[in-house]
Each structure stands twice: as C-alpha cells, then as structure tokens.
Amino acid sequence: MAKDNSKNNNIILIGFMGSGKTSIGLKLSYKLQLAVEDTDKIIEARENTTISEIFAAKGEGYFRKLELEVLYEIKNSSGRKIYSLGGGTPVQLQNQSIICKCGTVIYLRAKPETIYDRLKGDTTRPLLQCDDPLAKIRDLISKRSPAYERCADLIVDVDELEQSEIVDAIVNYINGENCNEDTCN
Ligand code: S3P
C-alpha cells in the first residue's frame, strides 16, 4: 500500500473511551520505539487539573476547544510519534479533516458491552457519570461510529483480540503502508 504523503508520519489512535487507546499506545510505543502521547494528558498537564475538573468547572465546550488546539499542534508538528486521542475528538466535523492529516489513523472499535465491562465503576469519564451508563455508551457509540469510521485508515475490532494481536495488526498495517513496489516485493 502506498504511503499517503498528505499525512504526517504519526500514528493516531482513535476510538471510544475504554477501547484501549492508552494501553495499546504504550505497547505500540515499545514495539516501534516511538514516543507516545495522550491528548487528554497533554490537556490535564496544561490546565494543571483533571478532565473531570475541566468539565465541571468550565464545561465540555471549553474542553473541546483545548482538544482542537492540541490537534492543530499535532498537525503542525514534525517527527513521528504515537498519539492517543480522547474518545470524543473525532466527533466534530472540523476535527476530522485535521485528524486525517495528523498521521495514519487507527480506529480501535469495541462493542458497547465490552466498553461497559471495562469502564463500570470508573469515575474519571464525566460523560458516563449517569444512571444508565450502558445506555449512554450505546447511544454515543451509535452516534459517533460514522465519525470514527470516516477518519480511520485501519479499523481493528478489538473485542475478541489480545492486546498483542491488536498491536501486531497495527504494526503489519504500518509496515505495509511504508512498503513501495520497488522495495517490498
Ligand atoms: C471523552 C473521552 C475521554 C476524555 C473526555 C471526553 C469523550 O477520553 O477526552 O472524558 O467524549 O468520549 P478517553 O477516550 O481517553 O477516555
């Protein structure tokens, strides 16, 4: 597969909360010997507080503006890193075209039940602090899936896979993308 030169060289992990972006990002970082960054962590460090506090004190709209700023920085950066994006980042139409330029986009796709199993009891995701988190997860995933799919160069269905298999699927894709017909036959 030929490399798309309109994209930066980064690897961008997208997917719903709890789809494994952070842990797969770390494993991928080790395997590919690339630095990994998490956009939520960048925002928390800059604001010197947690995502929950930002939502509570300044609202979701403010958080989304900070997300957009970080996205522009990734798009305008040089070099190669792995970035895991917050689960809501691809939702805004404006963000989607920027994400596509940030690098090769990998969508970790998980079923609502998988997410619910992983995140039940979690208190760090403000959007899931409600009476029926499973219903909220189902609703958000059905609304967000088209956005995730539009951004993705590769979709990995993670529900039945071990982390090592997910990493291998991504590495195989990235290696294939870096091949060209002269050197890879
Ligand atoms: C959000 C996902 C979170 C975080 C914030 C909003 C979302 O990131 O950005 O709570 O809208 O789905 P993770 O996907 O890393 O949990």
CSV table of C-alpha atoms and ligand atoms in Angstrom, one decimal:
chain,number,residue,atom,x,y,z
A,1,MET,CA,0.0,0.0,0.0
A,2,ALA,CA,1.4,3.4,-1.0
A,3,LYS,CA,2.0,6.0,1.7
A,4,ASP,CA,-0.3,9.0,1.6
A,5,ASN,CA,2.0,12.0,1.6
A,6,SER,CA,-0.7,14.4,2.6
A,7,LYS,CA,-0.4,12.9,6.1
A,8,ASN,CA,2.1,13.4,8.8
A,9,ASN,CA,4.1,10.4,9.9
A,10,ASN,CA,2.5,9.9,13.3
A,11,ILE,CA,0.3,7.0,14.3
A,12,ILE,CA,-3.0,8.3,15.7
A,13,LEU,CA,-5.2,6.0,17.8
A,14,ILE,CA,-8.9,6.8,18.0
A,15,GLY,CA,-11.9,5.0,19.5
A,16,PHE,CA,-14.5,5.2,22.2
A,17,MET,CA,-13.5,5.6,25.9
A,18,GLY,CA,-12.2,2.3,27.2
A,19,SER,CA,-11.4,0.9,23.7
A,20,GLY,CA,-7.7,0.5,24.7
A,21,LYS,CA,-6.1,3.6,23.1
A,22,THR,CA,-3.8,4.3,26.1
A,23,SER,CA,-2.7,0.7,26.7
A,24,ILE,CA,-2.3,-0.1,23.0
A,25,GLY,CA,-0.4,3.2,22.6
A,26,LEU,CA,2.1,2.1,25.2
A,27,LYS,CA,2.6,-1.3,23.8
A,28,LEU,CA,3.0,0.1,20.3
A,29,SER,CA,5.5,2.6,21.6
A,30,TYR,CA,7.6,-0.2,23.0
A,31,LYS,CA,7.4,-2.3,19.9
A,32,LEU,CA,8.1,0.6,17.4
A,33,GLN,CA,10.4,2.5,19.6
A,34,LEU,CA,8.4,5.7,19.2
A,35,ALA,CA,7.3,8.2,21.9
A,36,VAL,CA,3.7,8.0,22.8
A,37,GLU,CA,1.5,10.9,23.9
A,38,ASP,CA,-2.1,11.1,25.1
A,39,THR,CA,-4.0,14.3,24.2
A,40,ASP,CA,-6.1,14.1,27.5
A,41,LYS,CA,-2.8,14.0,29.5
A,42,ILE,CA,-1.4,17.0,27.5
A,43,ILE,CA,-4.6,19.0,28.3
A,44,GLU,CA,-4.5,17.9,32.0
A,45,ALA,CA,-0.9,19.0,32.3
A,46,ARG,CA,-1.5,22.4,30.7
A,47,GLU,CA,-4.6,23.1,32.8
A,48,ASN,CA,-2.9,21.6,35.8
A,49,THR,CA,-6.1,19.7,36.7
A,50,THR,CA,-8.1,16.6,35.7
A,51,ILE,CA,-10.5,16.2,32.7
A,52,SER,CA,-13.4,15.8,35.2
A,53,GLU,CA,-12.5,19.1,36.8
A,54,ILE,CA,-12.3,20.9,33.5
A,55,PHE,CA,-15.8,19.6,32.5
A,56,ALA,CA,-17.2,20.5,35.9
A,57,ALA,CA,-15.6,24.0,36.2
A,58,LYS,CA,-15.5,25.2,32.6
A,59,GLY,CA,-17.8,22.9,30.7
A,60,GLU,CA,-17.4,20.5,27.8
A,61,GLY,CA,-17.2,23.3,25.2
A,62,TYR,CA,-14.1,24.7,26.8
A,63,PHE,CA,-12.6,21.2,26.9
A,64,ARG,CA,-13.4,20.7,23.1
A,65,LYS,CA,-11.5,24.0,22.4
A,66,LEU,CA,-8.5,22.7,24.1
A,67,GLU,CA,-8.7,19.4,22.2
A,68,LEU,CA,-8.8,21.3,18.9
A,69,GLU,CA,-5.7,23.4,19.9
A,70,VAL,CA,-3.8,20.2,20.6
A,71,LEU,CA,-4.9,18.7,17.3
A,72,TYR,CA,-3.6,21.7,15.4
A,73,GLU,CA,-0.3,21.3,17.2
A,74,ILE,CA,0.0,17.6,16.2
A,75,LYS,CA,-0.9,18.5,12.6
A,76,ASN,CA,1.8,21.2,12.5
A,77,SER,CA,4.5,19.1,14.2
A,78,SER,CA,7.3,17.3,12.5
A,79,GLY,CA,8.8,14.0,13.5
A,80,ARG,CA,7.0,10.8,14.4
A,81,LYS,CA,5.1,9.9,17.5
A,82,ILE,CA,2.1,7.8,18.6
A,83,TYR,CA,-0.9,9.8,19.8
A,84,SER,CA,-4.0,8.5,21.6
A,85,LEU,CA,-6.8,11.0,21.2
A,86,GLY,CA,-9.7,11.5,23.6
A,87,GLY,CA,-12.8,9.4,22.6
A,88,GLY,CA,-14.8,12.5,21.5
A,89,THR,CA,-12.1,14.2,19.5
A,90,PRO,CA,-13.2,12.8,16.0
A,91,VAL,CA,-16.9,13.8,16.6
A,92,GLN,CA,-16.6,17.5,15.4
A,93,LEU,CA,-16.6,17.7,11.6
A,94,GLN,CA,-13.9,20.3,11.8
A,95,ASN,CA,-11.6,18.0,13.7
A,96,GLN,CA,-12.0,15.1,11.3
A,97,SER,CA,-10.0,16.6,8.4
A,98,ILE,CA,-7.3,17.7,10.9
A,99,ILE,CA,-7.1,14.2,12.4
A,100,CYS,CA,-6.7,12.7,8.9
A,101,LYS,CA,-3.7,15.0,8.3
A,102,CYS,CA,-2.1,14.2,11.7
A,103,GLY,CA,-0.9,10.8,10.6
A,104,THR,CA,-2.1,7.2,10.0
A,105,VAL,CA,-5.4,6.8,11.9
A,106,ILE,CA,-6.2,3.6,13.6
A,107,TYR,CA,-9.7,3.1,15.0
A,108,LEU,CA,-9.9,0.7,17.9
A,109,ARG,CA,-13.5,-0.4,17.5
A,110,ALA,CA,-15.3,-2.0,20.5
A,111,LYS,CA,-18.8,-3.1,21.2
A,112,PRO,CA,-20.8,-1.2,23.9
A,113,GLU,CA,-20.9,-4.3,26.1
A,114,THR,CA,-17.1,-4.5,26.0
A,115,ILE,CA,-16.7,-0.9,26.9
A,116,TYR,CA,-19.3,-1.2,29.7
A,117,ASP,CA,-17.5,-4.2,31.2
A,118,ARG,CA,-14.2,-2.3,31.2
A,119,LEU,CA,-15.5,1.0,32.5
A,120,LYS,CA,-18.1,0.1,35.0
A,121,GLY,CA,-17.2,1.8,38.3
A,122,ASP,CA,-14.9,4.3,36.5
A,123,THR,CA,-15.3,7.8,37.8
A,124,THR,CA,-12.9,9.6,35.5
A,125,ARG,CA,-15.1,9.9,32.5
A,126,PRO,CA,-17.6,12.7,33.1
A,127,LEU,CA,-19.8,11.7,30.2
A,128,LEU,CA,-20.5,8.3,31.7
A,129,GLN,CA,-21.5,9.5,35.2
A,130,CYS,CA,-25.2,8.8,34.8
A,131,ASP,CA,-27.9,6.4,36.0
A,132,ASP,CA,-27.6,4.1,33.0
A,133,PRO,CA,-24.0,4.1,31.6
A,134,LEU,CA,-24.6,1.2,29.3
A,135,ALA,CA,-27.5,3.0,27.5
A,136,LYS,CA,-25.3,6.1,27.3
A,137,ILE,CA,-22.4,4.1,25.8
A,138,ARG,CA,-24.8,2.5,23.3
A,139,ASP,CA,-26.2,5.9,22.3
A,140,LEU,CA,-22.8,7.7,22.0
A,141,ILE,CA,-21.3,4.8,20.0
A,142,SER,CA,-24.1,4.7,17.6
A,143,LYS,CA,-23.8,8.5,17.1
A,144,ARG,CA,-20.0,8.5,16.9
A,145,SER,CA,-19.3,5.4,14.8
A,146,PRO,CA,-19.7,7.2,11.4
A,147,ALA,CA,-17.1,9.8,12.6
A,148,TYR,CA,-14.6,7.2,13.7
A,149,GLU,CA,-15.0,5.3,10.5
A,150,ARG,CA,-14.6,8.4,8.3
A,151,CYS,CA,-11.3,9.2,10.0
A,152,ALA,CA,-9.9,5.7,10.0
A,153,ASP,CA,-7.2,4.3,7.7
A,154,LEU,CA,-7.4,1.0,9.6
A,155,ILE,CA,-10.2,-0.4,11.8
A,156,VAL,CA,-9.3,-3.0,14.4
A,157,ASP,CA,-12.2,-4.9,16.0
A,158,VAL,CA,-10.8,-5.3,19.5
A,159,ASP,CA,-13.4,-7.2,21.4
A,160,GLU,CA,-12.1,-10.7,20.9
A,161,LEU,CA,-8.4,-9.8,20.5
A,162,GLU,CA,-5.5,-10.0,22.9
A,163,GLN,CA,-3.5,-6.7,23.2
A,164,SER,CA,-0.6,-8.4,21.4
A,165,GLU,CA,-2.8,-9.3,18.4
A,166,ILE,CA,-4.1,-5.7,18.2
A,167,VAL,CA,-0.5,-4.4,18.3
A,168,ASP,CA,0.5,-6.9,15.6
A,169,ALA,CA,-2.4,-5.9,13.3
A,170,ILE,CA,-1.4,-2.2,13.6
A,171,VAL,CA,2.3,-2.9,13.0
A,172,ASN,CA,1.6,-5.1,10.0
A,173,TYR,CA,-0.6,-2.3,8.5
A,174,ILE,CA,2.1,0.4,9.2
A,175,ASN,CA,4.8,-1.8,7.7
A,176,GLY,CA,2.7,-2.4,4.6
A,177,GLU,CA,2.0,1.3,4.3
A,178,ASN,CA,5.7,2.0,4.3
A,179,CYS,CA,6.4,-0.5,1.6
A,180,ASN,CA,6.6,0.5,-2.0
A,181,GLU,CA,6.6,-1.7,-5.1
A,182,ASP,CA,10.3,-1.3,-5.7
A,183,THR,CA,11.5,-2.4,-2.3
A,184,CYS,CA,8.8,-4.7,-0.9
A,185,ASN,CA,8.1,-7.4,-3.4
B,1,S3P,C1,-14.3,11.8,26.1
B,1,S3P,C2,-13.3,10.8,26.2
B,1,S3P,C3,-12.2,10.9,27.2
B,1,S3P,C4,-11.9,12.4,27.6
B,1,S3P,C5,-13.2,13.1,28.0
B,1,S3P,C6,-14.3,13.0,26.9
B,1,S3P,C7,-15.4,11.5,25.1
B,1,S3P,O1,-11.0,10.3,26.7
B,1,S3P,O2,-11.4,13.0,26.5
B,1,S3P,O3,-13.7,12.5,29.1
B,1,S3P,O4,-16.1,12.5,24.8
B,1,S3P,O5,-15.5,10.4,24.7
B,1,S3P,P1,-10.7,8.7,26.7
B,1,S3P,O6,-11.3,8.2,25.4
B,1,S3P,O7,-9.3,8.6,26.7
B,1,S3P,O8,-11.4,8.1,27.9
